[in-house]
JSON list of C-alpha atoms in Angstrom, two decimals:
[
{"chain": "A", "resi": 20, "resn": "UNK", "atom": "CA", "xyz": [-33.75, -121.56, 43.56]},
{"chain": "A", "resi": 21, "resn": "UNK", "atom": "CA", "xyz": [-33.32, -125.09, 43.49]},
{"chain": "A", "resi": 22, "resn": "UNK", "atom": "CA", "xyz": [-33.65, -127.27, 39.98]},
{"chain": "A", "resi": 23, "resn": "UNK", "atom": "CA", "xyz": [-35.17, -129.56, 42.14]},
{"chain": "A", "resi": 24, "resn": "UNK", "atom": "CA", "xyz": [-38.53, -128.81, 43.76]},
{"chain": "A", "resi": 25, "resn": "UNK", "atom": "CA", "xyz": [-39.95, -130.38, 46.52]},
{"chain": "A", "resi": 26, "resn": "UNK", "atom": "CA", "xyz": [-42.97, -129.12, 49.11]},
{"chain": "A", "resi": 27, "resn": "UNK", "atom": "CA", "xyz": [-41.39, -126.89, 52.00]},
{"chain": "A", "resi": 28, "resn": "UNK", "atom": "CA", "xyz": [-43.12, -129.19, 54.71]},
{"chain": "A", "resi": 29, "resn": "UNK", "atom": "CA", "xyz": [-44.96, -131.90, 55.10]},
{"chain": "A", "resi": 30, "resn": "UNK", "atom": "CA", "xyz": [-47.06, -133.07, 58.38]},
{"chain": "A", "resi": 31, "resn": "UNK", "atom": "CA", "xyz": [-48.73, -136.37, 59.63]},
{"chain": "A", "resi": 32, "resn": "UNK", "atom": "CA", "xyz": [-49.66, -137.81, 62.84]},
{"chain": "A", "resi": 33, "resn": "UNK", "atom": "CA", "xyz": [-47.93, -140.79, 64.61]},
{"chain": "A", "resi": 34, "resn": "UNK", "atom": "CA", "xyz": [-47.87, -144.15, 63.28]},
{"chain": "A", "resi": 35, "resn": "UNK", "atom": "CA", "xyz": [-49.24, -142.60, 60.06]},
{"chain": "A", "resi": 36, "resn": "UNK", "atom": "CA", "xyz": [-47.56, -142.81, 56.32]},
{"chain": "A", "resi": 37, "resn": "UNK", "atom": "CA", "xyz": [-46.00, -139.68, 54.88]},
{"chain": "A", "resi": 38, "resn": "UNK", "atom": "CA", "xyz": [-44.67, -139.34, 50.89]},
{"chain": "A", "resi": 39, "resn": "UNK", "atom": "CA", "xyz": [-42.49, -136.75, 50.32]},
{"chain": "A", "resi": 40, "resn": "UNK", "atom": "CA", "xyz": [-42.18, -135.66, 46.60]},
{"chain": "A", "resi": 41, "resn": "UNK", "atom": "CA", "xyz": [-39.12, -134.04, 44.24]},
{"chain": "A", "resi": 42, "resn": "UNK", "atom": "CA", "xyz": [-39.74, -132.57, 40.78]},
{"chain": "A", "resi": 43, "resn": "UNK", "atom": "CA", "xyz": [-36.71, -132.76, 38.26]},
{"chain": "A", "resi": 44, "resn": "UNK", "atom": "CA", "xyz": [-36.36, -132.83, 34.48]},
{"chain": "A", "resi": 45, "resn": "UNK", "atom": "CA", "xyz": [-35.06, -135.09, 31.84]},
{"chain": "A", "resi": 46, "resn": "UNK", "atom": "CA", "xyz": [-31.36, -133.72, 32.68]},
{"chain": "A", "resi": 47, "resn": "UNK", "atom": "CA", "xyz": [-31.42, -134.58, 36.35]},
{"chain": "A", "resi": 48, "resn": "UNK", "atom": "CA", "xyz": [-34.07, -137.09, 37.89]},
{"chain": "A", "resi": 49, "resn": "UNK", "atom": "CA", "xyz": [-35.20, -138.50, 34.44]},
{"chain": "A", "resi": 50, "resn": "UNK", "atom": "CA", "xyz": [-31.59, -139.75, 33.35]},
{"chain": "A", "resi": 51, "resn": "UNK", "atom": "CA", "xyz": [-30.08, -140.36, 36.99]},
{"chain": "A", "resi": 52, "resn": "UNK", "atom": "CA", "xyz": [-30.16, -142.15, 40.29]},
{"chain": "A", "resi": 53, "resn": "UNK", "atom": "CA", "xyz": [-32.00, -140.41, 43.12]},
{"chain": "A", "resi": 54, "resn": "UNK", "atom": "CA", "xyz": [-30.92, -140.15, 46.59]},
{"chain": "A", "resi": 55, "resn": "UNK", "atom": "CA", "xyz": [-32.54, -138.71, 49.74]},
{"chain": "A", "resi": 56, "resn": "UNK", "atom": "CA", "xyz": [-30.94, -137.32, 53.21]},
{"chain": "A", "resi": 57, "resn": "UNK", "atom": "CA", "xyz": [-32.23, -137.06, 56.08]},
{"chain": "A", "resi": 58, "resn": "UNK", "atom": "CA", "xyz": [-30.85, -134.05, 58.11]},
{"chain": "A", "resi": 59, "resn": "UNK", "atom": "CA", "xyz": [-31.99, -134.28, 62.09]},
{"chain": "A", "resi": 60, "resn": "UNK", "atom": "CA", "xyz": [-31.69, -131.05, 63.94]},
{"chain": "A", "resi": 61, "resn": "UNK", "atom": "CA", "xyz": [-28.15, -129.95, 64.60]},
{"chain": "A", "resi": 62, "resn": "UNK", "atom": "CA", "xyz": [-26.70, -132.73, 62.73]},
{"chain": "A", "resi": 63, "resn": "UNK", "atom": "CA", "xyz": [-25.36, -133.38, 59.12]},
{"chain": "A", "resi": 64, "resn": "UNK", "atom": "CA", "xyz": [-27.56, -135.19, 56.55]},
{"chain": "A", "resi": 65, "resn": "UNK", "atom": "CA", "xyz": [-27.84, -138.86, 56.44]},
{"chain": "A", "resi": 66, "resn": "UNK", "atom": "CA", "xyz": [-28.38, -140.88, 53.66]},
{"chain": "A", "resi": 67, "resn": "UNK", "atom": "CA", "xyz": [-31.68, -142.80, 53.98]},
{"chain": "A", "resi": 68, "resn": "UNK", "atom": "CA", "xyz": [-31.96, -144.11, 49.94]},
{"chain": "A", "resi": 69, "resn": "UNK", "atom": "CA", "xyz": [-29.73, -144.43, 47.15]},
{"chain": "A", "resi": 70, "resn": "UNK", "atom": "CA", "xyz": [-30.51, -145.19, 43.69]},
{"chain": "A", "resi": 71, "resn": "UNK", "atom": "CA", "xyz": [-33.61, -144.61, 43.36]},
{"chain": "A", "resi": 72, "resn": "UNK", "atom": "CA", "xyz": [-34.83, -146.95, 45.76]},
{"chain": "A", "resi": 73, "resn": "UNK", "atom": "CA", "xyz": [-32.27, -148.84, 48.03]},
{"chain": "A", "resi": 74, "resn": "UNK", "atom": "CA", "xyz": [-31.65, -148.51, 51.44]},
{"chain": "A", "resi": 75, "resn": "UNK", "atom": "CA", "xyz": [-28.26, -148.52, 53.23]},
{"chain": "A", "resi": 76, "resn": "UNK", "atom": "CA", "xyz": [-27.19, -150.58, 55.87]},
{"chain": "A", "resi": 77, "resn": "UNK", "atom": "CA", "xyz": [-29.28, -149.90, 58.99]},
{"chain": "A", "resi": 78, "resn": "UNK", "atom": "CA", "xyz": [-32.23, -147.85, 57.54]},
{"chain": "A", "resi": 79, "resn": "UNK", "atom": "CA", "xyz": [-35.05, -149.27, 58.62]},
{"chain": "A", "resi": 80, "resn": "UNK", "atom": "CA", "xyz": [-37.93, -150.64, 55.92]},
{"chain": "A", "resi": 81, "resn": "UNK", "atom": "CA", "xyz": [-40.12, -147.88, 56.96]},
{"chain": "A", "resi": 82, "resn": "UNK", "atom": "CA", "xyz": [-38.39, -145.58, 54.43]},
{"chain": "A", "resi": 83, "resn": "UNK", "atom": "CA", "xyz": [-38.95, -146.27, 50.75]},
{"chain": "A", "resi": 84, "resn": "UNK", "atom": "CA", "xyz": [-37.99, -144.40, 47.46]},
{"chain": "A", "resi": 85, "resn": "UNK", "atom": "CA", "xyz": [-39.39, -144.32, 44.05]},
{"chain": "A", "resi": 86, "resn": "UNK", "atom": "CA", "xyz": [-38.95, -143.18, 40.95]},
{"chain": "A", "resi": 87, "resn": "UNK", "atom": "CA", "xyz": [-41.00, -142.36, 37.91]},
{"chain": "A", "resi": 88, "resn": "UNK", "atom": "CA", "xyz": [-40.48, -140.43, 35.19]},
{"chain": "A", "resi": 89, "resn": "UNK", "atom": "CA", "xyz": [-38.85, -136.73, 36.01]},
{"chain": "A", "resi": 90, "resn": "UNK", "atom": "CA", "xyz": [-40.17, -137.21, 39.61]},
{"chain": "A", "resi": 91, "resn": "UNK", "atom": "CA", "xyz": [-39.12, -139.20, 42.63]},
{"chain": "A", "resi": 92, "resn": "UNK", "atom": "CA", "xyz": [-41.01, -139.83, 45.91]},
{"chain": "A", "resi": 93, "resn": "UNK", "atom": "CA", "xyz": [-39.68, -140.60, 49.49]},
{"chain": "A", "resi": 94, "resn": "UNK", "atom": "CA", "xyz": [-42.30, -142.68, 51.58]},
{"chain": "A", "resi": 95, "resn": "UNK", "atom": "CA", "xyz": [-42.41, -142.77, 55.42]},
{"chain": "A", "resi": 96, "resn": "UNK", "atom": "CA", "xyz": [-44.47, -145.27, 56.97]},
{"chain": "A", "resi": 97, "resn": "UNK", "atom": "CA", "xyz": [-45.01, -145.84, 60.78]},
{"chain": "A", "resi": 98, "resn": "UNK", "atom": "CA", "xyz": [-43.94, -142.09, 61.34]},
{"chain": "A", "resi": 99, "resn": "UNK", "atom": "CA", "xyz": [-42.27, -141.82, 64.91]},
{"chain": "A", "resi": 100, "resn": "UNK", "atom": "CA", "xyz": [-41.63, -138.39, 66.72]},
{"chain": "A", "resi": 101, "resn": "UNK", "atom": "CA", "xyz": [-38.16, -139.21, 66.14]},
{"chain": "A", "resi": 102, "resn": "UNK", "atom": "CA", "xyz": [-38.78, -138.70, 62.15]},
{"chain": "A", "resi": 103, "resn": "UNK", "atom": "CA", "xyz": [-38.94, -134.99, 62.56]},
{"chain": "A", "resi": 104, "resn": "UNK", "atom": "CA", "xyz": [-36.56, -133.43, 60.51]},
{"chain": "A", "resi": 105, "resn": "UNK", "atom": "CA", "xyz": [-35.29, -132.06, 56.85]},
{"chain": "A", "resi": 106, "resn": "UNK", "atom": "CA", "xyz": [-35.37, -134.37, 53.80]},
{"chain": "A", "resi": 107, "resn": "UNK", "atom": "CA", "xyz": [-33.54, -133.48, 50.75]},
{"chain": "A", "resi": 108, "resn": "UNK", "atom": "CA", "xyz": [-33.76, -135.21, 47.75]},
{"chain": "A", "resi": 109, "resn": "UNK", "atom": "CA", "xyz": [-30.74, -135.34, 45.33]},
{"chain": "A", "resi": 110, "resn": "UNK", "atom": "CA", "xyz": [-29.15, -136.71, 41.98]},
{"chain": "A", "resi": 111, "resn": "UNK", "atom": "CA", "xyz": [-26.57, -135.82, 38.94]},
{"chain": "A", "resi": 112, "resn": "UNK", "atom": "CA", "xyz": [-27.51, -133.64, 36.52]},
{"chain": "A", "resi": 113, "resn": "UNK", "atom": "CA", "xyz": [-26.01, -134.42, 33.27]},
{"chain": "A", "resi": 114, "resn": "UNK", "atom": "CA", "xyz": [-26.58, -131.15, 31.31]},
{"chain": "A", "resi": 115, "resn": "UNK", "atom": "CA", "xyz": [-24.78, -128.96, 34.20]},
{"chain": "A", "resi": 116, "resn": "UNK", "atom": "CA", "xyz": [-22.56, -131.91, 35.02]},
{"chain": "A", "resi": 117, "resn": "UNK", "atom": "CA", "xyz": [-23.10, -131.15, 38.64]},
{"chain": "A", "resi": 118, "resn": "UNK", "atom": "CA", "xyz": [-24.76, -132.62, 41.83]},
{"chain": "A", "resi": 119, "resn": "UNK", "atom": "CA", "xyz": [-28.00, -131.10, 42.71]},
{"chain": "A", "resi": 120, "resn": "UNK", "atom": "CA", "xyz": [-30.13, -131.13, 45.81]},
{"chain": "A", "resi": 121, "resn": "UNK", "atom": "CA", "xyz": [-33.70, -130.39, 46.23]},
{"chain": "A", "resi": 122, "resn": "UNK", "atom": "CA", "xyz": [-34.98, -127.08, 48.75]},
{"chain": "A", "resi": 123, "resn": "UNK", "atom": "CA", "xyz": [-35.61, -129.63, 51.27]},
{"chain": "A", "resi": 124, "resn": "UNK", "atom": "CA", "xyz": [-39.34, -130.54, 53.29]},
{"chain": "A", "resi": 125, "resn": "UNK", "atom": "CA", "xyz": [-39.53, -130.12, 56.72]},
{"chain": "A", "resi": 126, "resn": "UNK", "atom": "CA", "xyz": [-41.29, -132.94, 58.26]},
{"chain": "A", "resi": 127, "resn": "UNK", "atom": "CA", "xyz": [-43.60, -132.61, 61.47]},
{"chain": "A", "resi": 128, "resn": "UNK", "atom": "CA", "xyz": [-45.06, -135.46, 63.26]},
{"chain": "A", "resi": 129, "resn": "UNK", "atom": "CA", "xyz": [-47.87, -133.76, 65.12]},
{"chain": "B", "resi": 30, "resn": "UNK", "atom": "CA", "xyz": [-14.58, -147.01, 59.50]},
{"chain": "B", "resi": 31, "resn": "UNK", "atom": "CA", "xyz": [-15.04, -144.02, 57.25]},
{"chain": "B", "resi": 32, "resn": "UNK", "atom": "CA", "xyz": [-14.55, -140.62, 58.90]},
{"chain": "B", "resi": 33, "resn": "UNK", "atom": "CA", "xyz": [-14.43, -136.90, 57.61]},
{"chain": "B", "resi": 34, "resn": "UNK", "atom": "CA", "xyz": [-13.28, -133.87, 59.31]},
{"chain": "B", "resi": 35, "resn": "UNK", "atom": "CA", "xyz": [-13.70, -129.95, 58.35]},
{"chain": "B", "resi": 36, "resn": "UNK", "atom": "CA", "xyz": [-11.15, -127.60, 59.65]},
{"chain": "B", "resi": 37, "resn": "UNK", "atom": "CA", "xyz": [-10.73, -123.72, 58.64]},
{"chain": "B", "resi": 38, "resn": "UNK", "atom": "CA", "xyz": [-11.39, -120.30, 60.11]},
{"chain": "B", "resi": 39, "resn": "UNK", "atom": "CA", "xyz": [-15.05, -119.66, 61.71]},
{"chain": "B", "resi": 40, "resn": "UNK", "atom": "CA", "xyz": [-14.59, -115.94, 61.14]},
{"chain": "B", "resi": 41, "resn": "UNK", "atom": "CA", "xyz": [-13.78, -114.50, 57.45]},
{"chain": "B", "resi": 42, "resn": "UNK", "atom": "CA", "xyz": [-14.15, -110.62, 56.88]},
{"chain": "B", "resi": 43, "resn": "UNK", "atom": "CA", "xyz": [-15.80, -109.83, 53.54]},
{"chain": "B", "resi": 44, "resn": "UNK", "atom": "CA", "xyz": [-13.47, -110.24, 50.13]},
{"chain": "B", "resi": 45, "resn": "UNK", "atom": "CA", "xyz": [-10.87, -112.07, 52.17]},
{"chain": "B", "resi": 46, "resn": "UNK", "atom": "CA", "xyz": [-10.58, -116.02, 50.52]},
{"chain": "B", "resi": 47, "resn": "UNK", "atom": "CA", "xyz": [-11.75, -119.01, 52.25]},
{"chain": "B", "resi": 48, "resn": "UNK", "atom": "CA", "xyz": [-9.78, -122.17, 52.87]},
{"chain": "B", "resi": 49, "resn": "UNK", "atom": "CA", "xyz": [-11.16, -125.22, 54.13]},
{"chain": "B", "resi": 50, "resn": "UNK", "atom": "CA", "xyz": [-9.63, -128.83, 54.79]},
{"chain": "B", "resi": 51, "resn": "UNK", "atom": "CA", "xyz": [-11.31, -131.41, 54.62]},
{"chain": "B", "resi": 52, "resn": "UNK", "atom": "CA", "xyz": [-9.16, -134.42, 56.63]},
{"chain": "B", "resi": 53, "resn": "UNK", "atom": "CA", "xyz": [-10.36, -138.07, 55.91]},
{"chain": "B", "resi": 54, "resn": "UNK", "atom": "CA", "xyz": [-9.31, -141.73, 57.10]},
{"chain": "B", "resi": 55, "resn": "UNK", "atom": "CA", "xyz": [-11.06, -145.24, 56.25]},
{"chain": "B", "resi": 56, "resn": "UNK", "atom": "CA", "xyz": [-10.82, -144.59, 52.31]},
{"chain": "B", "resi": 57, "resn": "UNK", "atom": "CA", "xyz": [-8.31, -143.76, 49.64]},
{"chain": "B", "resi": 58, "resn": "UNK", "atom": "CA", "xyz": [-8.18, -141.47, 46.73]},
{"chain": "B", "resi": 59, "resn": "UNK", "atom": "CA", "xyz": [-6.38, -145.00, 45.23]},
{"chain": "B", "resi": 60, "resn": "UNK", "atom": "CA", "xyz": [-9.57, -146.52, 45.20]},
{"chain": "B", "resi": 61, "resn": "UNK", "atom": "CA", "xyz": [-11.49, -146.02, 41.50]},
{"chain": "B", "resi": 62, "resn": "UNK", "atom": "CA", "xyz": [-15.04, -144.30, 41.81]},
{"chain": "B", "resi": 63, "resn": "UNK", "atom": "CA", "xyz": [-13.88, -142.36, 45.36]},
{"chain": "B", "resi": 64, "resn": "UNK", "atom": "CA", "xyz": [-15.31, -138.96, 45.72]},
{"chain": "B", "resi": 65, "resn": "UNK", "atom": "CA", "xyz": [-15.43, -135.99, 48.20]},
{"chain": "B", "resi": 66, "resn": "UNK", "atom": "CA", "xyz": [-17.34, -132.94, 47.97]},
{"chain": "B", "resi": 67, "resn": "UNK", "atom": "CA", "xyz": [-18.45, -129.90, 49.73]},
{"chain": "B", "resi": 68, "resn": "UNK", "atom": "CA", "xyz": [-22.02, -128.81, 50.70]},
{"chain": "B", "resi": 69, "resn": "UNK", "atom": "CA", "xyz": [-22.81, -125.69, 52.75]},
{"chain": "B", "resi": 70, "resn": "UNK", "atom": "CA", "xyz": [-26.01, -124.44, 54.49]},
{"chain": "B", "resi": 71, "resn": "UNK", "atom": "CA", "xyz": [-26.46, -121.23, 55.24]},
{"chain": "B", "resi": 72, "resn": "UNK", "atom": "CA", "xyz": [-28.39, -120.73, 58.82]},
{"chain": "B", "resi": 73, "resn": "UNK", "atom": "CA", "xyz": [-32.00, -122.13, 58.51]},
{"chain": "B", "resi": 74, "resn": "UNK", "atom": "CA", "xyz": [-31.70, -122.44, 54.63]},
{"chain": "B", "resi": 75, "resn": "UNK", "atom": "CA", "xyz": [-31.16, -125.86, 52.45]},
{"chain": "B", "resi": 76, "resn": "UNK", "atom": "CA", "xyz": [-28.69, -127.49, 51.35]},
{"chain": "B", "resi": 77, "resn": "UNK", "atom": "CA", "xyz": [-26.13, -126.63, 48.33]},
{"chain": "B", "resi": 78, "resn": "UNK", "atom": "CA", "xyz": [-23.68, -128.54, 46.71]},
{"chain": "B", "resi": 79, "resn": "UNK", "atom": "CA", "xyz": [-20.81, -126.62, 45.86]},
{"chain": "B", "resi": 80, "resn": "UNK", "atom": "CA", "xyz": [-18.09, -128.77, 44.37]},
{"chain": "B", "resi": 81, "resn": "UNK", "atom": "CA", "xyz": [-16.77, -132.31, 43.82]},
{"chain": "B", "resi": 82, "resn": "UNK", "atom": "CA", "xyz": [-13.00, -134.28, 43.38]},
{"chain": "B", "resi": 83, "resn": "UNK", "atom": "CA", "xyz": [-13.02, -137.73, 41.74]},
{"chain": "B", "resi": 84, "resn": "UNK", "atom": "CA", "xyz": [-10.25, -140.27, 42.76]},
{"chain": "B", "resi": 85, "resn": "UNK", "atom": "CA", "xyz": [-9.05, -139.49, 39.05]},
{"chain": "B", "resi": 86, "resn": "UNK", "atom": "CA", "xyz": [-8.79, -135.40, 39.64]},
{"chain": "B", "resi": 87, "resn": "UNK", "atom": "CA", "xyz": [-11.91, -135.04, 37.82]},
{"chain": "B", "resi": 88, "resn": "UNK", "atom": "CA", "xyz": [-13.37, -131.89, 39.44]},
{"chain": "B", "resi": 89, "resn": "UNK", "atom": "CA", "xyz": [-17.17, -129.97, 39.40]},
{"chain": "B", "resi": 90, "resn": "UNK", "atom": "CA", "xyz": [-18.41, -127.27, 40.34]},
{"chain": "B", "resi": 91, "resn": "UNK", "atom": "CA", "xyz": [-21.46, -125.26, 41.04]},
{"chain": "B", "resi": 92, "resn": "UNK", "atom": "CA", "xyz": [-22.21, -123.15, 38.00]},
{"chain": "B", "resi": 93, "resn": "UNK", "atom": "CA", "xyz": [-23.00, -120.27, 40.35]},
{"chain": "B", "resi": 94, "resn": "UNK", "atom": "CA", "xyz": [-19.84, -120.35, 42.13]},
{"chain": "B", "resi": 95, "resn": "UNK", "atom": "CA", "xyz": [-17.50, -121.48, 39.73]},
{"chain": "B", "resi": 96, "resn": "UNK", "atom": "CA", "xyz": [-15.55, -118.52, 39.49]},
{"chain": "B", "resi": 97, "resn": "UNK", "atom": "CA", "xyz": [-14.58, -118.68, 43.19]},
{"chain": "B", "resi": 98, "resn": "UNK", "atom": "CA", "xyz": [-13.95, -121.97, 44.10]},
{"chain": "B", "resi": 99, "resn": "UNK", "atom": "CA", "xyz": [-11.04, -124.28, 43.74]},
{"chain": "B", "resi": 100, "resn": "UNK", "atom": "CA", "xyz": [-10.95, -127.94, 44.69]},
{"chain": "B", "resi": 101, "resn": "UNK", "atom": "CA", "xyz": [-7.82, -129.93, 45.41]},
{"chain": "B", "resi": 102, "resn": "UNK", "atom": "CA", "xyz": [-6.94, -133.17, 46.19]},
{"chain": "B", "resi": 103, "resn": "UNK", "atom": "CA", "xyz": [-3.85, -134.08, 48.13]},
{"chain": "B", "resi": 104, "resn": "UNK", "atom": "CA", "xyz": [-3.77, -137.81, 48.16]},
{"chain": "B", "resi": 105, "resn": "UNK", "atom": "CA", "xyz": [-0.56, -138.44, 50.41]},
{"chain": "B", "resi": 106, "resn": "UNK", "atom": "CA", "xyz": [-2.09, -136.38, 52.95]},
{"chain": "B", "resi": 107, "resn": "UNK", "atom": "CA", "xyz": [-5.91, -137.73, 52.63]},
{"chain": "B", "resi": 108, "resn": "UNK", "atom": "CA", "xyz": [-7.05, -134.24, 52.26]},
{"chain": "B", "resi": 109, "resn": "UNK", "atom": "CA", "xyz": [-9.33, -132.19, 50.31]},
{"chain": "B", "resi": 110, "resn": "UNK", "atom": "CA", "xyz": [-9.04, -128.72, 50.17]},
{"chain": "B", "resi": 111, "resn": "UNK", "atom": "CA", "xyz": [-11.67, -125.78, 49.11]},
{"chain": "B", "resi": 112, "resn": "UNK", "atom": "CA", "xyz": [-11.05, -122.09, 48.79]},
{"chain": "B", "resi": 113, "resn": "UNK", "atom": "CA", "xyz": [-13.55, -119.82, 47.66]},
{"chain": "B", "resi": 114, "resn": "UNK", "atom": "CA", "xyz": [-12.66, -116.33, 47.15]},
{"chain": "B", "resi": 115, "resn": "UNK", "atom": "CA", "xyz": [-14.38, -113.10, 47.73]},
{"chain": "B", "resi": 116, "resn": "UNK", "atom": "CA", "xyz": [-16.19, -113.99, 50.80]},
{"chain": "B", "resi": 117, "resn": "UNK", "atom": "CA", "xyz": [-19.16, -111.90, 51.56]},
{"chain": "B", "resi": 118, "resn": "UNK", "atom": "CA", "xyz": [-21.57, -112.07, 54.59]},
{"chain": "B", "resi": 119, "resn": "UNK", "atom": "CA", "xyz": [-24.05, -114.32, 52.43]},
{"chain": "B", "resi": 120, "resn": "UNK", "atom": "CA", "xyz": [-21.32, -116.84, 52.48]},
{"chain": "B", "resi": 121, "resn": "UNK", "atom": "CA", "xyz": [-21.88, -117.46, 55.97]},
{"chain": "B", "resi": 122, "resn": "UNK", "atom": "CA", "xyz": [-22.91, -121.18, 56.35]},
{"chain": "B", "resi": 123, "resn": "UNK", "atom": "CA", "xyz": [-21.90, -124.08, 57.75]},
{"chain": "B", "resi": 124, "resn": "UNK", "atom": "CA", "xyz": [-19.74, -126.26, 55.38]},
{"chain": "B", "resi": 125, "resn": "UNK", "atom": "CA", "xyz": [-19.55, -130.05, 55.03]},
{"chain": "B", "resi": 126, "resn": "UNK", "atom": "CA", "xyz": [-17.51, -132.36, 53.20]},
{"chain": "B", "resi": 127, "resn": "UNK", "atom": "CA", "xyz": [-18.82, -135.70, 52.68]},
{"chain": "B", "resi": 128, "resn": "UNK", "atom": "CA", "xyz": [-17.49, -138.94, 50.90]},
{"chain": "B", "resi": 129, "resn": "UNK", "atom": "CA", "xyz": [-18.85, -140.06, 47.57]},
{"chain": "B", "resi": 130, "resn": "UNK", "atom": "CA", "xyz": [-18.69, -143.72, 46.68]},
{"chain": "B", "resi": 131, "resn": "UNK", "atom": "CA", "xyz": [-21.15, -146.44, 46.35]},
{"chain": "B", "resi": 132, "resn": "UNK", "atom": "CA", "xyz": [-23.35, -144.29, 47.43]},
{"chain": "B", "resi": 133, "resn": "UNK", "atom": "CA", "xyz": [-23.44, -140.45, 46.78]},
{"chain": "B", "resi": 134, "resn": "UNK", "atom": "CA", "xyz": [-22.49, -138.55, 50.15]},
{"chain": "B", "resi": 135, "resn": "UNK", "atom": "CA", "xyz": [-22.86, -141.30, 52.63]},
{"chain": "B", "resi": 136, "resn": "UNK", "atom": "CA", "xyz": [-20.38, -140.52, 55.08]},
{"chain": "B", "resi": 137, "resn": "UNK", "atom": "CA", "xyz": [-20.47, -136.45, 56.07]},
{"chain": "B", "resi": 138, "resn": "UNK", "atom": "CA", "xyz": [-18.26, -134.52, 58.69]},
{"chain": "B", "resi": 139, "resn": "UNK", "atom": "CA", "xyz": [-19.65, -132.83, 60.79]},
{"chain": "B", "resi": 140, "resn": "UNK", "atom": "CA", "xyz": [-19.25, -129.23, 59.50]},
{"chain": "B", "resi": 141, "resn": "UNK", "atom": "CA", "xyz": [-17.76, -126.16, 60.15]},
{"chain": "B", "resi": 142, "resn": "UNK", "atom": "CA", "xyz": [-19.42, -122.94, 60.70]},
{"chain": "B", "resi": 143, "resn": "UNK", "atom": "CA", "xyz": [-17.78, -120.01, 58.88]},
{"chain": "B", "resi": 144, "resn": "UNK", "atom": "CA", "xyz": [-19.02, -116.63, 59.58]},
{"chain": "B", "resi": 145, "resn": "UNK", "atom": "CA", "xyz": [-18.33, -113.80, 57.27]},
{"chain": "B", "resi": 146, "resn": "UNK", "atom": "CA", "xyz": [-18.77, -110.42, 59.09]},
{"chain": "B", "resi": 147, "resn": "UNK", "atom": "CA", "xyz": [-16.28, -107.34, 59.10]}
]
């Protein structure tokens, strides 16, 4: 049971937009930066978003991140079949002094 | 170019100690702010953060596994070693090491699958 809560799955049609939520508390999301990782089947995770809303070089602007209070959201616009993957939010937990990942959300592009 | 590679046994017996080595290139622990972490993923399950060591030898562990984990770094060899004692079949997972710098876990190794079975 992760301290960060994500929906187990989301789905949408190609070309549509989907959002994935990540809910935490004041000891983690509320007072620390959030990152998002994408894990394509059979591969290592890749960072999509860091510091709540920043994209590393090479990540298309179809991917966006936001944070409000103790929740964060990943948005993916213009869905493509290649976006089918597991998505994980992550942040530092100040009270535990550890990194925490969410339970992951499986995205299906119908 | 930053690369990381995990190495270690693919099969361990219950109660044995697992030792995994992460060998990296493209960065150094001489650089302030740098860290290397270990993350595991049981088959079909979510990522689980295990441990992290920083350039200044500050170490952090998952509270639920702290008693079983030890993380060390060898700056001269560009390696980070994770040991996990008293292995159990539930510890069967792919174990990843990852770089932490200006972004959290921006570079990952390919991962190594460790199976715990008698």
